[in-house]
Amino acid sequence: SRVPLLTRKGAPASSNSYTIHHEETYMTQEEDWDRDLLLDPAWEKQQRKTFTAWCNSHLRKAGTQIENIEEDFRNGLKLMLLLEVISGERLPKPDKGKMRFHKIANVNKALDFICSKGVKLVSIGAEEIVDGNVKMTLGMIWTIILRFAIQDISVEETSAKEGLLLWCQRKTAPYRNVNVQNFHISWKDGLALCALIHRHRPDLIDYSKLRKDDPIGNLNTAFEVAEKFLDIPKMLDAEDIVNTPKPDEKAIMTYVSCFYHAFAGAEQAETAANRICKVLAVNQENEKLMEEYEKLASELLEWIRRTIPWLENRVAEQTMRAMQQKLEDFRDYRRVHKPPRVQEKCQLEINFNTLQTKLRLSNRPAFMPSEGKMVSDIANAWKGLEQVEKGYEEWLLTEIRRLERLDHLAEKFKQKCAMHEAWTAGKEDLLSQKDYESASLMEIRALMRKHEAFESDLAAHQDRVEQIAAIAQELNELDYHDAATVNTRCQGICDQWDNLGTLTQKRRDALERVEKLWETIDQLYLEFAKRAAPFNNWMDGAMEDLQDMFIVHSIEEIQSLITAHDQFKATLPEADKERMATLGIHNEILKIAQTYGIKLSGINPYTNLTPQDISTKWDTVKHLVPLRDQMLQEEVARQQANERLRRQFAAQANIIGPWIQTKMEEISHVSVDIAGSLEEQMNSLKQYEQNIINYKSNIDKLEGDHQLIQESLIFDNKHTNYTMEHIRVGWEQLLTTIARTINEVENQILTRDAKGISQEQLNEFRASFNHFDRKRNGMMDPDDFRACLISMGYDLGEVEFARIMTLVDPNNTGVVTFQAFIDFMTRETAETDTAEQVMASFKILASDKNYITVEELRRELPPEQAEYCISRMTRFVGPNSPTDALDYISFSSALYGESDL
């Protein structure tokens, strides 16, 4: 025989060995079965029996067989017949002669055919086969087995041998006492072969009764069952395998490969079942996401529906305390109840976008929420909520200001009414007296002067009555809750005032009738009375002004009150002179009485005012002046504190407001300007989001300052144009925008991974999109999109462009987003499962029938997926179909269509 090439790297050439080189590597050897000069006798015996049985399993299909493997193939005729049977192809017509060269020609035709199948035969020549060389003949048969029985076995892209081994390991993994690591000693106890049969046909072997210490019994059981029920001929002897330290690997592989091919149909069914499970899992996950969206949308809309009536309720409370409680409730709503809903709304939009992306990537129809639960419906409802919310806060503050004014007016009304009622007490009885009828001339004169003084006093009180009436009118106009009591009291005062005027006029008329009878009057008493009365009124007015309540909202207003108070204090020296002059009249009376020995009664007939009254009121006025100073200064301090609060709020708001606006502008450009991979973009955006979240403490501090401002009843701030409402809305928009931007990148990653887009392709798409995104807002107008497509080589007519626009802008928004652009650019090359693929998988499980039974579904699919199909498939109606026949064709179509399952 010819000298062979090296059989393996590092192994010496052998005259009795053979080497097979394939264009592709079909196997990797764990041991070099060609290394020795002579083939192991035990291995040779096993190979002879196994290869002979394997050849006969095919040759009997042609009505023949072999008895001696090295003898029966020497003329090449049965060798050519074997190749025709196992390949299904015709070989060249064999030579019929019986000479040696005829035999060599036939064997060469067989070897040429083997080489034509991508196998390179090295060291195997026709002469060795014709001469009956056992080792060369066995090597040639092994080559045929490799090419036609083992080559195509590949699991998870492994080589043929590794694939067959991995298949065996997976099928026998659940079985005790079985550990397949190779194709020799792992099979000696027979349990691995029994496990393979039981895994696919548990009805043929009771595995639980097998014992590891009975290898011959186990092997014979496997051989007999395989031959009787699986049409796999007995290729090995149990005793040879058990008694050989290391059974022949090629023999074992040949026999085990028959099991692989016998169970190929089951493998195909398993593959089909896996595909269906995968498709159903996608549908189940999508349905779960849809249910979660519907639930979250319903809860959010229900919360908005419940909240809006509360915010629309503009029924004012009657007290400041109750209205302030409403304001506090509103603050709790803004701080506690609304922020989680803002997050829910943002999450809802993110979930919706993610769901639509998953549906699109899995070739499913787009999700249409229930009526009234679209993202746009929720956005509109949210917009309505915020509009009502803004109006509610403005109404609250207006009502609080109104109640503050009402409380101030009501207190002022009570104070003025009390002073007036104190003054009028007993006046009606006094005016109704007829003391002048029995009075002396002097007394009549005195009564007349006294009445004149009263009239002067009465006129001085006219302003107070008008003020009381004006305050009552304003309380009515401002809808004071106790207006009825105010009106009753005011009406009583006005009626009494009218009656006093009538009585005063009547008494004057009576006194004037008798005044002519009396001529003597004490001028000094009269002058005292005349000067004392207006001075007393002045002091009453001063005390009223010094005790008058006030309400201001700015430094300027309190400064105006201080200026008026300073002007009043400037008049005190002149008033003191008037006091001294008035008291001087009384002193003069005392001096005259003392001088002329007049005995005074101690009563001024013209007035009830005494010098002591004037001195007492004067002391009261002087006491009230510093108290008024203190009250005004305290108000100055309060207004200065309010101003500090305004400036403190403004200083922060003037920083936070522009910061939010800047961040919004940066985010609007970040998806356009950011470079690098999507993961780098995601990391950058996540860091960006964290920076924004870290800024939240500034918002919280501003909220605290705003609460202090509202508690101080500060309603304006000239130092800033930013209100807390502006800051809140801007902050919520900022959080929503960064979350949406991150979600867009997540969807781009999802699209890239699902559609197999490389980072370079994605960068090219981004570069093209950015170039035509002329407004730099992450969107293209239709004209810019058309220009972009033309630049990329598209030949667009109006009809074709209109069709493309319906794909990228199905809602007719007038813009093309980057996500829609990516979807379009990758749509044609996407590899997704289809309805046809699912139908084909079901057809395999149904054994080529147009329907599948409930029993078949439960046998071939996991329980959860099986019940999912059974509950959704319609009954199949057809001739001779069983009662539990189900229509898998319409079910598969529905998975990818518009109908609901």
PDB file of C-alpha atoms in Angstrom, residues 550 552 554-555 557-566 569 624-642 644:
ATOM      1  CA  PHE A 550     -54.779  99.358  59.921  1.00  0.00           C
ATOM      2  CA  VAL A 552     -50.807  97.351  54.896  1.00  0.00           C
ATOM      3  CA  SER A 554     -45.763  97.195  51.731  1.00  0.00           C
ATOM      4  CA  ILE A 555     -43.072  99.362  53.279  1.00  0.00           C
ATOM      5  CA  GLU A 557     -47.916 101.967  52.911  1.00  0.00           C
ATOM      6  CA  ILE A 558     -46.647 101.734  56.497  1.00  0.00           C
ATOM      7  CA  GLN A 559     -44.289 104.626  55.849  1.00  0.00           C
ATOM      8  CA  SER A 560     -47.283 106.704  54.802  1.00  0.00           C
ATOM      9  CA  LEU A 561     -48.981 105.900  58.131  1.00  0.00           C
ATOM     10  CA  ILE A 562     -45.798 106.818  60.038  1.00  0.00           C
ATOM     11  CA  THR A 563     -45.641 110.154  58.187  1.00  0.00           C
ATOM     12  CA  ALA A 564     -49.267 110.883  59.089  1.00  0.00           C
ATOM     13  CA  HIS A 565     -48.553 109.945  62.711  1.00  0.00           C
ATOM     14  CA  ASP A 566     -45.506 112.247  62.776  1.00  0.00           C
ATOM     15  CA  LYS A 569     -47.448 114.487  66.839  1.00  0.00           C
ATOM     16  CA  LEU A 624     -51.593 106.329  73.290  1.00  0.00           C
ATOM     17  CA  VAL A 625     -48.986 108.221  71.230  1.00  0.00           C
ATOM     18  CA  PRO A 626     -45.970 106.026  72.174  1.00  0.00           C
ATOM     19  CA  LEU A 627     -48.158 102.910  71.907  1.00  0.00           C
ATOM     20  CA  ARG A 628     -49.028 103.966  68.360  1.00  0.00           C
ATOM     21  CA  ASP A 629     -45.312 104.556  67.703  1.00  0.00           C
ATOM     22  CA  GLN A 630     -44.550 101.023  68.885  1.00  0.00           C
ATOM     23  CA  MET A 631     -47.360  99.475  66.797  1.00  0.00           C
ATOM     24  CA  LEU A 632     -46.174 101.284  63.653  1.00  0.00           C
ATOM     25  CA  GLN A 633     -42.555 100.262  64.232  1.00  0.00           C
ATOM     26  CA  GLU A 634     -43.622  96.622  64.736  1.00  0.00           C
ATOM     27  CA  GLU A 635     -45.472  96.811  61.435  1.00  0.00           C
ATOM     28  CA  VAL A 636     -42.361  98.331  59.835  1.00  0.00           C
ATOM     29  CA  ALA A 637     -40.371  95.342  61.094  1.00  0.00           C
ATOM     30  CA  ARG A 638     -43.018  92.939  59.736  1.00  0.00           C
ATOM     31  CA  GLN A 639     -43.020  94.607  56.331  1.00  0.00           C
ATOM     32  CA  GLN A 640     -39.222  94.609  56.275  1.00  0.00           C
ATOM     33  CA  ALA A 641     -39.313  90.866  57.064  1.00  0.00           C
ATOM     34  CA  ASN A 642     -41.825  90.403  54.243  1.00  0.00           C
ATOM     35  CA  ARG A 644     -36.658  90.049  52.916  1.00  0.00           C
TER      36      ARG A 644
END
